[in-house]
CSV table of C-alpha atoms and ligand atoms in Angstrom, one decimal:
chain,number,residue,atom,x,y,z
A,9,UNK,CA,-85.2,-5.4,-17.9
A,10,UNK,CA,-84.8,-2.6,-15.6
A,11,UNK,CA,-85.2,-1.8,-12.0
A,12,UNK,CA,-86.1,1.6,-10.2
A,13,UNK,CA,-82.8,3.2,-9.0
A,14,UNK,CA,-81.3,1.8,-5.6
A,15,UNK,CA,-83.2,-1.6,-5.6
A,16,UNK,CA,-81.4,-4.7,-6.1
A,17,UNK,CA,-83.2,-7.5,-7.5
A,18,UNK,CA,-83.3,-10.6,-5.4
A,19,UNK,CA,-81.3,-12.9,-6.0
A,20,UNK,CA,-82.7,-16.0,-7.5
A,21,UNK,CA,-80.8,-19.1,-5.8
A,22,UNK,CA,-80.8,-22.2,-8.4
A,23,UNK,CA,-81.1,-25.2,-5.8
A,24,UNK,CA,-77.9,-26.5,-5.4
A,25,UNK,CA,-78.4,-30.6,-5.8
A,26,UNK,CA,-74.7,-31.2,-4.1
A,27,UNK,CA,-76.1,-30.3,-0.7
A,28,UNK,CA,-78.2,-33.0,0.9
A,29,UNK,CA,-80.4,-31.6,4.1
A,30,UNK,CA,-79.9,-34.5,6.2
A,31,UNK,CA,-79.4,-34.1,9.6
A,32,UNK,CA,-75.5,-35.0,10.1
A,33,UNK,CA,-75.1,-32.2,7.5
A,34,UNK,CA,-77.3,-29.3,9.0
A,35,UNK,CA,-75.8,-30.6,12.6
A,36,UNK,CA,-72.4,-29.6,11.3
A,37,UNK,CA,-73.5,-26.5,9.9
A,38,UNK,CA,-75.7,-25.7,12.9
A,39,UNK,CA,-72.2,-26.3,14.9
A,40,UNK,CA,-70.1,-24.1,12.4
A,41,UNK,CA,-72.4,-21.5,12.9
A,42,UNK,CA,-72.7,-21.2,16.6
A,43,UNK,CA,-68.6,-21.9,17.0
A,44,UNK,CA,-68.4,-18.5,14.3
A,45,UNK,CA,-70.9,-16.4,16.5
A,46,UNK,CA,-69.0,-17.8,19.9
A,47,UNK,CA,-65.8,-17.0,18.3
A,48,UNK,CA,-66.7,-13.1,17.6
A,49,UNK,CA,-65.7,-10.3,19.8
A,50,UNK,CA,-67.2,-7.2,17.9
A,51,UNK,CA,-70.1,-6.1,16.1
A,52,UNK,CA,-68.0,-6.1,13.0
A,53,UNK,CA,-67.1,-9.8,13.0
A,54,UNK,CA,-70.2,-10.6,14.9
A,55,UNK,CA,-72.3,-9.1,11.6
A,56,UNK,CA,-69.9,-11.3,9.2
A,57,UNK,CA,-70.5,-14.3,11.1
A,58,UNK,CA,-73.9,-13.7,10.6
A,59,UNK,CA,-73.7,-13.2,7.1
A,60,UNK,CA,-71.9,-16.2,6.8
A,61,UNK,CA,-74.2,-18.2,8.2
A,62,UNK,CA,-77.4,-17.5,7.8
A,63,UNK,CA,-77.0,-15.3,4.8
A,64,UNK,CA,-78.6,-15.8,1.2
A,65,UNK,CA,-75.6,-17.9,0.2
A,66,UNK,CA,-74.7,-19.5,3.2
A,67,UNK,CA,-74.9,-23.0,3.3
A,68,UNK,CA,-77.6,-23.5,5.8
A,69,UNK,CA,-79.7,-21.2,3.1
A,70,UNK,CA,-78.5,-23.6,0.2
A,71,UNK,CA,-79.3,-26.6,2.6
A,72,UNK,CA,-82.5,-24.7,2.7
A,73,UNK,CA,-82.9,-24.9,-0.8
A,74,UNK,CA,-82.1,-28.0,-1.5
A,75,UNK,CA,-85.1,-29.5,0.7
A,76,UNK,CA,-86.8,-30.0,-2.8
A,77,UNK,CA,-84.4,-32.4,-4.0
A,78,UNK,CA,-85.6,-35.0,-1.8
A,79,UNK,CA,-88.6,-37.0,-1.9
A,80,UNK,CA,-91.1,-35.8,-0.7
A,81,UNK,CA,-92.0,-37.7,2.5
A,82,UNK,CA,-88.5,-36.3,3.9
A,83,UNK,CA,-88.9,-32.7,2.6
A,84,UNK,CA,-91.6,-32.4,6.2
A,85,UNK,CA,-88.6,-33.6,8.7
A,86,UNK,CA,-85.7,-32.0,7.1
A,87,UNK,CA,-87.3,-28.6,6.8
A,88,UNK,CA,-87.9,-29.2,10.5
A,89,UNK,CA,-84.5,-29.9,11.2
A,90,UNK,CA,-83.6,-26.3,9.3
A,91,UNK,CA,-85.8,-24.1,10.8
A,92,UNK,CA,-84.8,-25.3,14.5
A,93,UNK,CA,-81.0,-25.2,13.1
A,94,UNK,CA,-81.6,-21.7,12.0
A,95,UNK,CA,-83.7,-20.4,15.6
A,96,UNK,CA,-80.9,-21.8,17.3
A,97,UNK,CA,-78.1,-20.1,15.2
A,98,UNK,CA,-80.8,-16.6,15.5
A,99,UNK,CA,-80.8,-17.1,19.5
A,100,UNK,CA,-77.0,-17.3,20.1
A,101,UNK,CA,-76.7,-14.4,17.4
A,102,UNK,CA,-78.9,-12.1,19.4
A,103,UNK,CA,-77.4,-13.6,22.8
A,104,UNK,CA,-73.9,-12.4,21.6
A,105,UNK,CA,-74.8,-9.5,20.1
A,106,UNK,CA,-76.5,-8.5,23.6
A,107,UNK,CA,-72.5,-9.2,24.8
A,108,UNK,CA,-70.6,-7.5,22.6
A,109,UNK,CA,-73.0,-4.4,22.8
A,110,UNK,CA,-73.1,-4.3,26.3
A,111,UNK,CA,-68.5,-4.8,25.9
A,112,UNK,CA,-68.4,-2.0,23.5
A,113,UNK,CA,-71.1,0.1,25.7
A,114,UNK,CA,-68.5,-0.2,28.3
A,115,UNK,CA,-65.1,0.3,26.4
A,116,UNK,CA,-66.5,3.1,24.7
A,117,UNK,CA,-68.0,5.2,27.9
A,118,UNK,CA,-64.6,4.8,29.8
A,119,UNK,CA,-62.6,6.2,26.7
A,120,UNK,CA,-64.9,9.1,26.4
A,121,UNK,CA,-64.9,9.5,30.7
A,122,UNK,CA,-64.3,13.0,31.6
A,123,UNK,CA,-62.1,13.7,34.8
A,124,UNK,CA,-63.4,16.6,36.1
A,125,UNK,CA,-61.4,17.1,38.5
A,126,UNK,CA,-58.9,18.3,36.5
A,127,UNK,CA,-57.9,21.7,36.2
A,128,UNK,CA,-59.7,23.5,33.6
A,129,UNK,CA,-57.7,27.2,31.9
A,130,UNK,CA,-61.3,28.1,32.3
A,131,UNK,CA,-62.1,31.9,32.4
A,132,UNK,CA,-62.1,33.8,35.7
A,133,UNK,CA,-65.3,35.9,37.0
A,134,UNK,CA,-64.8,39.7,36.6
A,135,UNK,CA,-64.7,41.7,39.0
A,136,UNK,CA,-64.7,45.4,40.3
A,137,UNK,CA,-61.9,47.5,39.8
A,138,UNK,CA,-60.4,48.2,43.4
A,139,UNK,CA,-61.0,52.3,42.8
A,140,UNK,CA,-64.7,51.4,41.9
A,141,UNK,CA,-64.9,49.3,44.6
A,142,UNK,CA,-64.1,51.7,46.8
A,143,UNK,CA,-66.1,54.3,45.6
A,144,UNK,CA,-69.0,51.8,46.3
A,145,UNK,CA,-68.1,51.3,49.8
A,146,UNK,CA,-67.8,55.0,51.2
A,147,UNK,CA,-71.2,55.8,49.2
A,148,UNK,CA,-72.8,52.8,51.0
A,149,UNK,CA,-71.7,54.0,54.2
A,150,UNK,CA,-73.2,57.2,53.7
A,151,UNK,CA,-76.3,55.6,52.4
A,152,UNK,CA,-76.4,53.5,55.5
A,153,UNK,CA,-76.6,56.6,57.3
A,154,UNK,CA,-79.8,57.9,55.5
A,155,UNK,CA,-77.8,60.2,53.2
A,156,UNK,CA,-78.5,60.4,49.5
A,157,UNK,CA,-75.5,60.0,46.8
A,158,UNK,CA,-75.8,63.0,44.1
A,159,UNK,CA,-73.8,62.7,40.9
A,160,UNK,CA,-72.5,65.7,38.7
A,161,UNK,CA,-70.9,66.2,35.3
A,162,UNK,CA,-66.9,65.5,34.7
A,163,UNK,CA,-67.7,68.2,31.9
A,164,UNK,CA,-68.5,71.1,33.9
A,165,UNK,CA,-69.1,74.8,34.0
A,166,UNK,CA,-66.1,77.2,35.2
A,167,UNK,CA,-68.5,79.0,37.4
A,168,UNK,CA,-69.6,75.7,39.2
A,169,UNK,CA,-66.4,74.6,39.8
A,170,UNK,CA,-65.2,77.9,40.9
A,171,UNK,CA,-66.8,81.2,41.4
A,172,UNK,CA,-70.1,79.5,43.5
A,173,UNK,CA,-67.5,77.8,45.8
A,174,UNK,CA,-66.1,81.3,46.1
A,175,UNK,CA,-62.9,81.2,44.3
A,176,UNK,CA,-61.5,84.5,43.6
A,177,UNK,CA,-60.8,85.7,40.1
A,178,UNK,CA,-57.1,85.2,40.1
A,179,UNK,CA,-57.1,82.6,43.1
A,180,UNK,CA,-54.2,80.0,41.9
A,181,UNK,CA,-55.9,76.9,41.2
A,182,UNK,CA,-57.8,78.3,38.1
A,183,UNK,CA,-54.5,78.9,36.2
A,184,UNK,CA,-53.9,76.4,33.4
A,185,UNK,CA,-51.0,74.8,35.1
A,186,UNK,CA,-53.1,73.0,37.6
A,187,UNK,CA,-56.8,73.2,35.4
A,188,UNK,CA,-57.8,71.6,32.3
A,189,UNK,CA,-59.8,73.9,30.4
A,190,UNK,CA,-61.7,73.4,26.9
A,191,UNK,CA,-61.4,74.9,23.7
A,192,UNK,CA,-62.4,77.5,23.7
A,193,UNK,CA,-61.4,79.5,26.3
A,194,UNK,CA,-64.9,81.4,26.0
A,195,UNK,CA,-66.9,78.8,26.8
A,196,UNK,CA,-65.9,78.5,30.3
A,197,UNK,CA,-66.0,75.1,30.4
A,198,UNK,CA,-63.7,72.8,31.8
A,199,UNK,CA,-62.5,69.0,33.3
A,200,UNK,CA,-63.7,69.3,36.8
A,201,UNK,CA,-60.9,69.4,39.1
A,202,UNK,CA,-63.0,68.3,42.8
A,203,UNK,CA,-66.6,67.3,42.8
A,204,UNK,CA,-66.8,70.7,44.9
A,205,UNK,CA,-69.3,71.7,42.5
A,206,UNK,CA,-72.0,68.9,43.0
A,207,UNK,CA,-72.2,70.8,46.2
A,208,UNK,CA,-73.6,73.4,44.5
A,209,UNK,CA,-75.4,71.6,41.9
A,210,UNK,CA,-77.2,69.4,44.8
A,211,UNK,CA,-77.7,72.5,46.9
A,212,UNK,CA,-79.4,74.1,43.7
A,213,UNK,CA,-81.3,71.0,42.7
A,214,UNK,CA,-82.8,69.8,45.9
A,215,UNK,CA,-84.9,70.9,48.9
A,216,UNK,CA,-83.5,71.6,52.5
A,217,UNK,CA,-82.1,69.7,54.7
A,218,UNK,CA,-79.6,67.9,52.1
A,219,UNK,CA,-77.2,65.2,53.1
A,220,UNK,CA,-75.6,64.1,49.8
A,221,UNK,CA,-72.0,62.2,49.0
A,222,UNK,CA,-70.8,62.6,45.7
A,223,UNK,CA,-68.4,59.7,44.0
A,224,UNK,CA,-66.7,60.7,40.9
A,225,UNK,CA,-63.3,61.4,38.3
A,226,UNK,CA,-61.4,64.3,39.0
A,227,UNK,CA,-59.1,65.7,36.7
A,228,UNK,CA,-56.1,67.9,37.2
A,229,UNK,CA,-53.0,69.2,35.1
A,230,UNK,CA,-50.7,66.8,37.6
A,231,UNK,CA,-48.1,64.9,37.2
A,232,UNK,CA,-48.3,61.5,36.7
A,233,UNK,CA,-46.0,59.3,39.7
A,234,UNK,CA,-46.2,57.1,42.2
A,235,UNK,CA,-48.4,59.9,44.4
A,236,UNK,CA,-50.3,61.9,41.6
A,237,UNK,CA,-52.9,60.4,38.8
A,238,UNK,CA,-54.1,63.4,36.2
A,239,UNK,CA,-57.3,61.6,36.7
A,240,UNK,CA,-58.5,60.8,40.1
A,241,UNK,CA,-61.5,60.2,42.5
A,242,UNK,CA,-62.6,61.9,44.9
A,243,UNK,CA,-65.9,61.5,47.5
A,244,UNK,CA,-67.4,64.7,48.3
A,245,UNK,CA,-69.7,65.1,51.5
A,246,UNK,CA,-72.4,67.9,52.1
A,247,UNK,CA,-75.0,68.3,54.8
A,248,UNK,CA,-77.1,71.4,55.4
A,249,UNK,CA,-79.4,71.5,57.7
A,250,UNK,CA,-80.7,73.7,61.1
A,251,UNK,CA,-77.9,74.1,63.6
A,252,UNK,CA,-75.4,71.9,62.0
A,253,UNK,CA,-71.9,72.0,63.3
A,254,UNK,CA,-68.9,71.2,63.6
A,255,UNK,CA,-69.2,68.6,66.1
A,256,UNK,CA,-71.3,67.0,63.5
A,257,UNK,CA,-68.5,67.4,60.7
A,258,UNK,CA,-66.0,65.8,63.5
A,259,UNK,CA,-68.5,62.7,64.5
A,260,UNK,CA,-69.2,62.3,60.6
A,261,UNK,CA,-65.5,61.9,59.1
A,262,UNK,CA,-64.7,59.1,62.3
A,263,UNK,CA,-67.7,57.5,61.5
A,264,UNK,CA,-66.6,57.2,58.1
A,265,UNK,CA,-63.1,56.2,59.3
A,266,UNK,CA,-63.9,53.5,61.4
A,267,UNK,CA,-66.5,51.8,59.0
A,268,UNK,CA,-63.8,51.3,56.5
A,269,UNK,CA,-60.6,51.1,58.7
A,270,UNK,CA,-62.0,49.5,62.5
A,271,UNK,CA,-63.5,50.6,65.0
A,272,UNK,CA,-60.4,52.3,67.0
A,273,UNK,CA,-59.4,54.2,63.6
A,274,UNK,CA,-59.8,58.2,64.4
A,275,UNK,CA,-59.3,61.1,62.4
A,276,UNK,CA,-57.9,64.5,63.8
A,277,UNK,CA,-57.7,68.1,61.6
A,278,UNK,CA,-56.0,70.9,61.3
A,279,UNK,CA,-56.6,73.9,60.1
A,280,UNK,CA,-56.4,75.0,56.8
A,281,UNK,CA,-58.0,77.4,54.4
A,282,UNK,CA,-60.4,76.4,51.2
A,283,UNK,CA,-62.5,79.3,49.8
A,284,UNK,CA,-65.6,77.4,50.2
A,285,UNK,CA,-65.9,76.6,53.6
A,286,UNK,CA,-64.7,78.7,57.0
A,287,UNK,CA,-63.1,77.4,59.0
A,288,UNK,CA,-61.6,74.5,56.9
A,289,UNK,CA,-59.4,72.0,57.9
A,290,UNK,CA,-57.3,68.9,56.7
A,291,UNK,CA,-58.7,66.0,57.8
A,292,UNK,CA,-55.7,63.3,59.3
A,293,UNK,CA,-56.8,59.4,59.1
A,294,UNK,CA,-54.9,57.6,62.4
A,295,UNK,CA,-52.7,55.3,61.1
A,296,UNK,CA,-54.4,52.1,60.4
A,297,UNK,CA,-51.6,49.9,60.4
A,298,UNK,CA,-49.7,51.3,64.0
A,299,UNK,CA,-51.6,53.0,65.3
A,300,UNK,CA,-49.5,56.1,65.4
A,301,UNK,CA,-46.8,53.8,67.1
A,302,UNK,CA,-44.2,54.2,64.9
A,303,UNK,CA,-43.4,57.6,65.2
A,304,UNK,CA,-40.4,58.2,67.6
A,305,UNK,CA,-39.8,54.7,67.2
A,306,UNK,CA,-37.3,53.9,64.8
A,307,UNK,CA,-36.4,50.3,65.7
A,308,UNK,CA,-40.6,49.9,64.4
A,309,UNK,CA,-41.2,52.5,61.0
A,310,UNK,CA,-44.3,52.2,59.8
A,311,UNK,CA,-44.4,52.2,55.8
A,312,UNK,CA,-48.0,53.5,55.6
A,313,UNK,CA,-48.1,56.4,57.1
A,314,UNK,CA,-44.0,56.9,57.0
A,315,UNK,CA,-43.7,56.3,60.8
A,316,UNK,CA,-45.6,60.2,61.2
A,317,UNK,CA,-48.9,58.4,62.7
A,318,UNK,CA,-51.3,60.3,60.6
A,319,UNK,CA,-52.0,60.0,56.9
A,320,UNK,CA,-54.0,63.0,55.1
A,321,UNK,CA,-56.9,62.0,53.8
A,322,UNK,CA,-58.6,65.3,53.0
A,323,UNK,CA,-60.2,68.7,53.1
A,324,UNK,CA,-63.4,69.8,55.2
A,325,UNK,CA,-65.3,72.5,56.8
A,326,UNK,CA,-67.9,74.7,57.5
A,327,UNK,CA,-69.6,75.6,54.1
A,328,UNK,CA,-68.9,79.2,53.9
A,329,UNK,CA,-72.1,81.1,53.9
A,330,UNK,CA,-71.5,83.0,50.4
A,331,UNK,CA,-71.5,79.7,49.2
A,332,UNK,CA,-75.0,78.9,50.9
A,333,UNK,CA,-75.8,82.6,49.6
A,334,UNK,CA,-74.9,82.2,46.1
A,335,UNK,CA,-77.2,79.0,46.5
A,336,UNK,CA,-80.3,81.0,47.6
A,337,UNK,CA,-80.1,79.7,51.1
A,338,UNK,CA,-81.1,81.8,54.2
A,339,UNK,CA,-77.9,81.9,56.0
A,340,UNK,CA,-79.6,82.7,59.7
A,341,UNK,CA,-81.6,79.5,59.6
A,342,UNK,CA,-79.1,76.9,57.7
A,343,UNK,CA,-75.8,75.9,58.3
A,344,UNK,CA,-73.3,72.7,56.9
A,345,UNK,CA,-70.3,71.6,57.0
A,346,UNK,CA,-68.4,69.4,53.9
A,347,UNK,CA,-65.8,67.9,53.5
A,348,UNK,CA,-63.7,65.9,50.3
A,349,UNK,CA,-61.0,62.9,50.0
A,350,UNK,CA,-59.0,61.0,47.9
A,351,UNK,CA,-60.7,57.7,46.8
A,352,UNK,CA,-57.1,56.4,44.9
A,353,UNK,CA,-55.4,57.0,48.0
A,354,UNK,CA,-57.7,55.5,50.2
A,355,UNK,CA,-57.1,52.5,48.1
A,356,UNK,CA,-53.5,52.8,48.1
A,357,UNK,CA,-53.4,52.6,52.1
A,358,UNK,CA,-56.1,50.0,52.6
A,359,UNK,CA,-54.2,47.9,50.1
A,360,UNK,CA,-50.8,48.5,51.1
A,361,UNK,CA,-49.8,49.5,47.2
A,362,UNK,CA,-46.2,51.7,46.6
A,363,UNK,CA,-47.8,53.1,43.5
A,364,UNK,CA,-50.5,54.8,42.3
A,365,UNK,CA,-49.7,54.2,38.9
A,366,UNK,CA,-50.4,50.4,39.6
A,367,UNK,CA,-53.8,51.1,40.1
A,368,UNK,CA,-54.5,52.2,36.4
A,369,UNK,CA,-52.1,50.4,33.7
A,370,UNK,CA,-54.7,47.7,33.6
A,371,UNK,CA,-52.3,45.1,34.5
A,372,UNK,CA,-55.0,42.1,34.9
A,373,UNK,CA,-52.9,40.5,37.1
A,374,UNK,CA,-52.4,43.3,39.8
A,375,UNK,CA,-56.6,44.1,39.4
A,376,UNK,CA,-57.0,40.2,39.9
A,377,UNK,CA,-55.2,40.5,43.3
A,378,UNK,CA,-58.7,42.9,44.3
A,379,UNK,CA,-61.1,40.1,42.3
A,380,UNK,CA,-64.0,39.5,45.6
A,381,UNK,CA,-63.6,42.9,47.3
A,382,UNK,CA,-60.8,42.4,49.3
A,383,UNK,CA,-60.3,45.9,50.2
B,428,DAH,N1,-62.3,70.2,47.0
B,428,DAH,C1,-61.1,70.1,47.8
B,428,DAH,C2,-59.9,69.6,47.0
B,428,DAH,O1,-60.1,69.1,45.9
B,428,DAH,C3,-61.3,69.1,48.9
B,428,DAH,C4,-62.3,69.7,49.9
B,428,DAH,C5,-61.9,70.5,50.9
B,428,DAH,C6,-63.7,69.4,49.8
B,428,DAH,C7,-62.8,71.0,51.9
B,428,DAH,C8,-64.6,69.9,50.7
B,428,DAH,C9,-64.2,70.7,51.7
B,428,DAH,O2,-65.9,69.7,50.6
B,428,DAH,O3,-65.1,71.2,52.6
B,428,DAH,O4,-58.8,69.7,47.4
């Protein structure tokens, strides 16, 4: 004989003539049972129990099968006495089964419970580097203002960076000690070294009046300490416009201080000379820490601005009107003034860092210190 695969045949039970269905015996079985299922306190002994007792080969079953050995007018009674025996024994199985799952529900949910509420190495957000954040902030200023931000190339043309803002031939800063240039020397291309020349590039590009700020990397042949990155930032600021002066120039640069540093921040200037813009001047932030109250006060030195009351921030002016000239701009109608600062140094001050250097190592745990915009 044989049997599809995976199927067991049922097993045949030859009645068992030793077991006599009377009611003492399936009492005492009936109490075996129900003491086993009582006596479990898992589903693994609770499922042997059951096996046990009401399996194929458990004695109730052979009880069961024994009901033909009697005569018949007791087969009626004693297979009564069975089947309650066995709804019993089926009620209290599914009665402590009920239990036990509900137990192990329990035992198993607080083994698995999760305490959040403990610390986690989870991974912090990101965040802005402080330069960039920076740069962000003095653009939104201006932007607040109703002025436009204008963005040039770091790559960028000799002549913009130079002969339009009416450098000189021979004038200093084009030598190769303080310029990167690109090979070849022929093209005339180089790393700009101000975003001077987005002036020119905006004052090309766009109609009249123009009120643009320029963000952006700088890039000199520099040293590279505590005070001087090869690769810098810088925010330019232009505005040309009818009857423009220097007033304006003035009222601009403290507006700019005082959004970033508070409200009783100033800036003073003195002059200076930049081929682009006449007069020129340095622009002077008040010191933001005292106030210009350390100086002559040794007993109180100021670190930030080295107890002189003033920190240079910049260069500014009156665009010189060959610049406007070289731009196509009728000098007699149109005037501006423009002026450029440090970004990294800004940053420096505001967050009361030694070292520029800091600022660019990529140390995650002196950037983390800016995580939130903290500046
Ligand atoms: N470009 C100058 C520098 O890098 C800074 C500067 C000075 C910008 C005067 C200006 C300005 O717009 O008017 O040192």
């Amino acid at each position: 004989m044989s049997f599809p695969e995976n199927t067991v045949p049922d097993v045949v039970m030859a009645p068992d003539t030793s077991v006599v269905p009377d009611a003492a015996t399936v009492q005492t079985l009936l109490d075996a049972a129900l003491q086993a299922i009582a006596a479990t306190n898992d589903s693994a002994t609770l499922a042997a129990a059951k096996y046990q007792h009401t399996g194929d080969k458990s004695p109730l079953a052979m009880a069961n099968g024994a009901i033909g050995n009697l005569p018949p007018d007791e087969r009626r009674a004693a297979g009564q006495l069975i089947g309650q025996a066995r709804s019993q024994i089926a009620a209290a199985f599914t009665e402590r089964a009920t239990q036990i799952t509900a137990v192990e529900l329990a035992a198993k949910l607080h083994a698995e419970t999760v305490d959040v509420t403990l610390p986690t190495p989870g991974h912090r957000p990101g965040a802005l580097h402080p330069i960039t954040q920076m740069l962000e902030r003095m653009a939104d200023i201006f932007v607040a203002m109703g002025w436009e931000v204008a963005e040039g190339p770091e790559l960028e043309a000799e002549w913009l960076n130079f002969d339009a803002l009416n450098f000189t031939p021979y004038h200093p800063a084009r030598f190769m000690s303080d310029t990167l240039f690109i090979d070849p020397l022929s093209s005339h291309k180089l790393l700009r070294t101000h975003t001077s020349p987005v002036q020119i590039r905006a004052l090309l590009e766009r109609e009249l009046p123009v009120y643009v700020v320029s963000p952006g990397k700088v890039f000199r042949a520099d040293e590279y300490d505590a005070t001087h990155l090869p690769v810098f930032h810088q925010l330019e600021g232009l505005a040309v416009d009818k009857g423009i002066t220097m007033a304006h120039l003035r009222g601009t640069l403290d507006q700019l201080a005082q959004a970033l540093f508070g409200a009783d921040i100033r800036t003073r200037m003195r002059p200076h000379y930049f081929p682009f813009t006449e007069p020129s001047g340095e622009v002077d932030l008040l010191c933001f820490v005292c106030h210009g109250e350390s100086v002559g006060n040794p007993e109180h030195p100021c670190r930030t601005c080295r107890s002189e009351g003033w920190i240079e921030w910049g260069g500014c002016g009156i665009v010189n009107p060959k610049v406007l000239a070289a731009c196509g701009i009728d000098t007699e109608q149109y005037s501006g003034f423009a002026f450029g600062m440090g970004v990294d140094r800004t940053v420096m001050f505001k967050a009361g860092a030694g070292d520029l250097r800091e600022f660019v190592e990529g140390d995650v745990r002196f950037d983390a210190q800016f995580a939130g915009g903290v500046l």
